[in-house]
Backbone as numpy.savetxt, mean C-alpha at the origin, in Angstrom:
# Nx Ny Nz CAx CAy CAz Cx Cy Cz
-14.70 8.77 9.69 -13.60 9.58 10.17 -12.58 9.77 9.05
-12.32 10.89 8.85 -11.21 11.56 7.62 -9.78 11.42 8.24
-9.08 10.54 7.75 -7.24 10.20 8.75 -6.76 11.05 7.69
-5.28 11.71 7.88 -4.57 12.72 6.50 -3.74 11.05 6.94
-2.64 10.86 5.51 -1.58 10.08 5.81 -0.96 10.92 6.30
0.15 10.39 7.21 1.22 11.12 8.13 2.29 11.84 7.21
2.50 13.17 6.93 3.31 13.62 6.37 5.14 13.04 6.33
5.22 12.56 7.58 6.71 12.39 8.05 6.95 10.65 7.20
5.69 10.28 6.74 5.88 8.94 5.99 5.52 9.00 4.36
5.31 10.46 4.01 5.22 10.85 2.50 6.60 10.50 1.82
7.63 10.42 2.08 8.49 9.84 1.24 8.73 8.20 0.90
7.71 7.52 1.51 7.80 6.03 1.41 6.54 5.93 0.17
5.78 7.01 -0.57 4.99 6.83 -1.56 6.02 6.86 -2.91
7.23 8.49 -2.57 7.53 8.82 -3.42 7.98 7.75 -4.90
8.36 6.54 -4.57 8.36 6.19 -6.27 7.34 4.96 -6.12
6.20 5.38 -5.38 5.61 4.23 -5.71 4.56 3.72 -7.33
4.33 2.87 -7.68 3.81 2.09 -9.26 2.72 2.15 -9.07
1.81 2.42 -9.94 0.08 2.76 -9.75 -0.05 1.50 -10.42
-0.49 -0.07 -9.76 -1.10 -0.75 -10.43 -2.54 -1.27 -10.51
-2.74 -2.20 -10.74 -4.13 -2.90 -11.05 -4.01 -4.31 -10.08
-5.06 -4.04 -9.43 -5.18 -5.72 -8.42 -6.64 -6.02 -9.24
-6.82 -7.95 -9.62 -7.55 -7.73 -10.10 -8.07 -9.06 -9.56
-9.15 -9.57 -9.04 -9.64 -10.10 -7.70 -10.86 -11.13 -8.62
-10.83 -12.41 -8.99 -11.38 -13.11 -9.61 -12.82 -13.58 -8.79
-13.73 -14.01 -9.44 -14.98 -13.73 -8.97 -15.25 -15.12 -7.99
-15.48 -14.79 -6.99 -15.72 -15.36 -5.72 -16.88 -16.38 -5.58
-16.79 -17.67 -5.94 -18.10 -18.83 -5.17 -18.48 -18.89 -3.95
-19.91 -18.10 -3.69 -20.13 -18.65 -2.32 -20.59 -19.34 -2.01
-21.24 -19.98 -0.47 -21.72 -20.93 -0.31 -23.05 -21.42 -0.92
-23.43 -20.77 -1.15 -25.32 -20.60 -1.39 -24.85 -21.14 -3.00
-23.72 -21.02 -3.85 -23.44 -21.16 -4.69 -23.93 -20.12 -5.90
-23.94 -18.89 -5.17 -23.54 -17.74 -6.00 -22.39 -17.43 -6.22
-21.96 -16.60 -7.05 -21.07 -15.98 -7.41 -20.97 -14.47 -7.47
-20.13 -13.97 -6.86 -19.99 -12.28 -7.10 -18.58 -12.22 -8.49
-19.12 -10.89 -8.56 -18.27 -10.49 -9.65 -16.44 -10.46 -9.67
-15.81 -10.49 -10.87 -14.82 -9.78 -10.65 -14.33 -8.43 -10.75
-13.55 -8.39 -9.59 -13.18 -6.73 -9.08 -12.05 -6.61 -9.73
-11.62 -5.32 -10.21 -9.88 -4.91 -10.51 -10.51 -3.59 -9.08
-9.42 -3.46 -8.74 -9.21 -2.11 -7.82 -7.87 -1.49 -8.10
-7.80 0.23 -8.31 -6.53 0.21 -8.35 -5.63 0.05 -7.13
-4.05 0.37 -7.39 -3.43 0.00 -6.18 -1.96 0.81 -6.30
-1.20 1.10 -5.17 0.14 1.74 -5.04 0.95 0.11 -4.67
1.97 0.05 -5.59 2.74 -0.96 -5.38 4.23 -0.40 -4.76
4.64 -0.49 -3.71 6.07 0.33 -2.88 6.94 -0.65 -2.44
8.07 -0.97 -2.99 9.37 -1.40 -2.78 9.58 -0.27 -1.58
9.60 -1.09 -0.06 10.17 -0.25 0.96 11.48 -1.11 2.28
11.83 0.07 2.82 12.92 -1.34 3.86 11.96 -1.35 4.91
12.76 -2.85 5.05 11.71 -3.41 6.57 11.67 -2.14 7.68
12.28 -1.55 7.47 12.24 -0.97 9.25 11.63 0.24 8.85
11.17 0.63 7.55 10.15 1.72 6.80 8.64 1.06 7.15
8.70 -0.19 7.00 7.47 -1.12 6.87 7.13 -1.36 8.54
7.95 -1.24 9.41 7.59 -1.87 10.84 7.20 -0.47 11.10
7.80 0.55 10.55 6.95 2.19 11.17 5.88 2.69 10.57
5.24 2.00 9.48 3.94 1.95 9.45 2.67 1.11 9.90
3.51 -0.09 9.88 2.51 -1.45 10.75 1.38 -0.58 11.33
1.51 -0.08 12.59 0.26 0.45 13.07 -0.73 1.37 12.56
0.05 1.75 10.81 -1.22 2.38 10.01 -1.67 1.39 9.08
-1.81 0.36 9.33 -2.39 -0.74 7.92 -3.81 -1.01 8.14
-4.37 -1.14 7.24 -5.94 -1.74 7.64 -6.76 -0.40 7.33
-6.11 0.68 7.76 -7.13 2.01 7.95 -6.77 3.03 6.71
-7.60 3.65 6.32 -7.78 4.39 4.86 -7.34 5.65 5.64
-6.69 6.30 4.75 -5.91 7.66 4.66 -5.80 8.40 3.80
-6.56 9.69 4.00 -6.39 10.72 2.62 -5.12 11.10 2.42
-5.03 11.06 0.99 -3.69 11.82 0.85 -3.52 13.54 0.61
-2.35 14.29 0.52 -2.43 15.65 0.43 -1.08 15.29 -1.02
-1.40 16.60 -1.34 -0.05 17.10 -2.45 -0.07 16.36 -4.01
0.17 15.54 -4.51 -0.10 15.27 -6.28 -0.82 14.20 -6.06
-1.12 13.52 -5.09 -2.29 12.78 -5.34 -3.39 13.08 -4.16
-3.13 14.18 -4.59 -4.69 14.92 -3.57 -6.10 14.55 -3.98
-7.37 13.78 -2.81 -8.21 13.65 -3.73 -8.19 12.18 -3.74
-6.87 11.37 -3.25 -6.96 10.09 -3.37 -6.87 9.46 -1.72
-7.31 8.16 -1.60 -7.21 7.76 -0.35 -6.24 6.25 -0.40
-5.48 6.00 0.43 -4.53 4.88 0.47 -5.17 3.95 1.91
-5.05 2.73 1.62 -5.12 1.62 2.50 -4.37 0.12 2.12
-3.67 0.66 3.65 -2.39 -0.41 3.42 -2.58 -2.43 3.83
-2.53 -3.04 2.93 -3.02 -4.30 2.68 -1.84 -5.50 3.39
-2.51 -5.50 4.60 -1.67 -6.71 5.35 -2.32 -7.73 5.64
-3.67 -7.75 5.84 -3.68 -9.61 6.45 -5.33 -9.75 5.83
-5.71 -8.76 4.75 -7.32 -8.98 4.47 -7.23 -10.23 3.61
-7.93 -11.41 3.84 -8.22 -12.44 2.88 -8.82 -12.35 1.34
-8.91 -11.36 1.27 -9.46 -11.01 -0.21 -8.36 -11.05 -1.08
-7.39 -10.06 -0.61 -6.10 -9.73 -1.20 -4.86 -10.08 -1.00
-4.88 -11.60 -0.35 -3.60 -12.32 0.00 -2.74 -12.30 -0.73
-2.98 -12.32 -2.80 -1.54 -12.22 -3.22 -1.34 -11.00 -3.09
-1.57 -9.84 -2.79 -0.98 -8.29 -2.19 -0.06 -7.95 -1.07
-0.44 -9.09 -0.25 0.25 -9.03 1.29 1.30 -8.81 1.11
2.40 -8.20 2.39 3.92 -8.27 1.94 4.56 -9.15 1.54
5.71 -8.74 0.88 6.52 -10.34 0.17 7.59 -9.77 0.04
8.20 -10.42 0.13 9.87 -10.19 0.15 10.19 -9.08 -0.84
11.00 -8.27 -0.46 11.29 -7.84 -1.68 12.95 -7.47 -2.07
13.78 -8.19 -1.56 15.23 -8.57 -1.35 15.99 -7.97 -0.56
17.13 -7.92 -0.65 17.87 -6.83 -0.06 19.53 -6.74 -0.38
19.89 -5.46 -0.29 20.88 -4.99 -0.72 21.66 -4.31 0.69
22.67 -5.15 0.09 24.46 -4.92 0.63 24.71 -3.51 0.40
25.48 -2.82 1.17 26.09 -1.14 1.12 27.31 -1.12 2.22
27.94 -0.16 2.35 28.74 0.01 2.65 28.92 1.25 3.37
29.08 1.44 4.75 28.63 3.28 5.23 29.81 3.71 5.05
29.68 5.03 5.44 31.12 5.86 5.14 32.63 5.22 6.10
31.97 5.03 6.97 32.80 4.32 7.92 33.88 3.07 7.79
33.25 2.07 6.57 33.69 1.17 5.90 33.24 0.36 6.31
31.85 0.14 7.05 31.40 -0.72 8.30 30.36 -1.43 6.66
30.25 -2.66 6.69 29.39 -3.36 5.44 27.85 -3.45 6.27
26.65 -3.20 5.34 24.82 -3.62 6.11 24.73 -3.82 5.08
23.00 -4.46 5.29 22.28 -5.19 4.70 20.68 -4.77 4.96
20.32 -3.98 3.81 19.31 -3.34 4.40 17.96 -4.52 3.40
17.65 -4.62 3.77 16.02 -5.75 3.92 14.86 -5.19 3.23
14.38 -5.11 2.02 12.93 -4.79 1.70 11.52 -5.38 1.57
11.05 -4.85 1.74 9.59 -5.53 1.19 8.74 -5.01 -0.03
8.17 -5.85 -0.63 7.18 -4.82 -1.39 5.85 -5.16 -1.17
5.39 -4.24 -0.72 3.77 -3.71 -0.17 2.68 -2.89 -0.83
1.48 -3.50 -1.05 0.28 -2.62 -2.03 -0.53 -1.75 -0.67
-0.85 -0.77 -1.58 -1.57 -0.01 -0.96 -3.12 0.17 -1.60
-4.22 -0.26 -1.49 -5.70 0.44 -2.17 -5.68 1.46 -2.31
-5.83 2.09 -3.65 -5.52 3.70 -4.30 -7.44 3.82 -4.26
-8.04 4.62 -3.46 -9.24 5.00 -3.93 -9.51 6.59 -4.43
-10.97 6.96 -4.86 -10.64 8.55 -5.30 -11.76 8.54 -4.44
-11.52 9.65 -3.66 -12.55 10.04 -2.66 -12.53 11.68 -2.83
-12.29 12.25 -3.93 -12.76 13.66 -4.16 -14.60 13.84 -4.22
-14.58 15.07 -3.23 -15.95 15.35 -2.93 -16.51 16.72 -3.80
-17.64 16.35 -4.16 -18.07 17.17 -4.81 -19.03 18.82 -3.93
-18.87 19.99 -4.44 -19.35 20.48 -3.60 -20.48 21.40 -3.93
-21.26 22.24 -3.52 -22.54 22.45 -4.22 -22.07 24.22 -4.41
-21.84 24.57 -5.75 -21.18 25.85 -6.11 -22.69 27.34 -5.47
């Protein structure tokens, strides 16, 4: 099944960091070993209450549209592979509204799996 990401949550990519997750090679029981993986990844400094309105899109792959068209995102919350990826604090900052009323808005920073799922087509 082809998901688009939700347009109304395209501004929580906008400054996100294209990095490298890089996943050291796994002993299994049988006492093999699989390889090591790098995968790329979207790294996003977002506020918590950005992060609780996506919760119910994590886990599931999503094409993207517009400059990274061609790419697919999957948001990394509780897979055991990629535990140091999971959310983690990512501080938070004091402001002040117009009002003069003082908040404290809360971030996280959250990876996303950057895949390329451009399809080829038969001219």
């Amino acid at each position: 099944m082809r998901r688009t990401w939700p347009e109304e949550f395209n501004s929580i990519l906008n400054n996100a960091e294209e990095v490298t997750i890089d996943l050291p090679p796994i002993e299994h029981e049988d006492g093999s070993r699989s390889e090591a993986i790098s995968r790329k990844a979207l790294k996003v400094r977002i506020a918590m209450e950005d992060y609780e309105r996506i919760w119910p899109l994590a886990e599931m792959r999503y094409r993207l549209d517009g400059k990274r068209q061609g790419k697919a995102i999957t948001l990394i919350t509780t897979n055991p592979h990629y535990h140091r990826w999971h959310p983690a604090d990512g501080g938070s900052v004091d402001n002040v509204a117009d009002s003069g009323r003082h908040y404290t808005t809360k971030y996280l920073v959250v990876h996303f799996l950057l895949d390329d799922v451009r399809e080829t087509a038969a001219a």
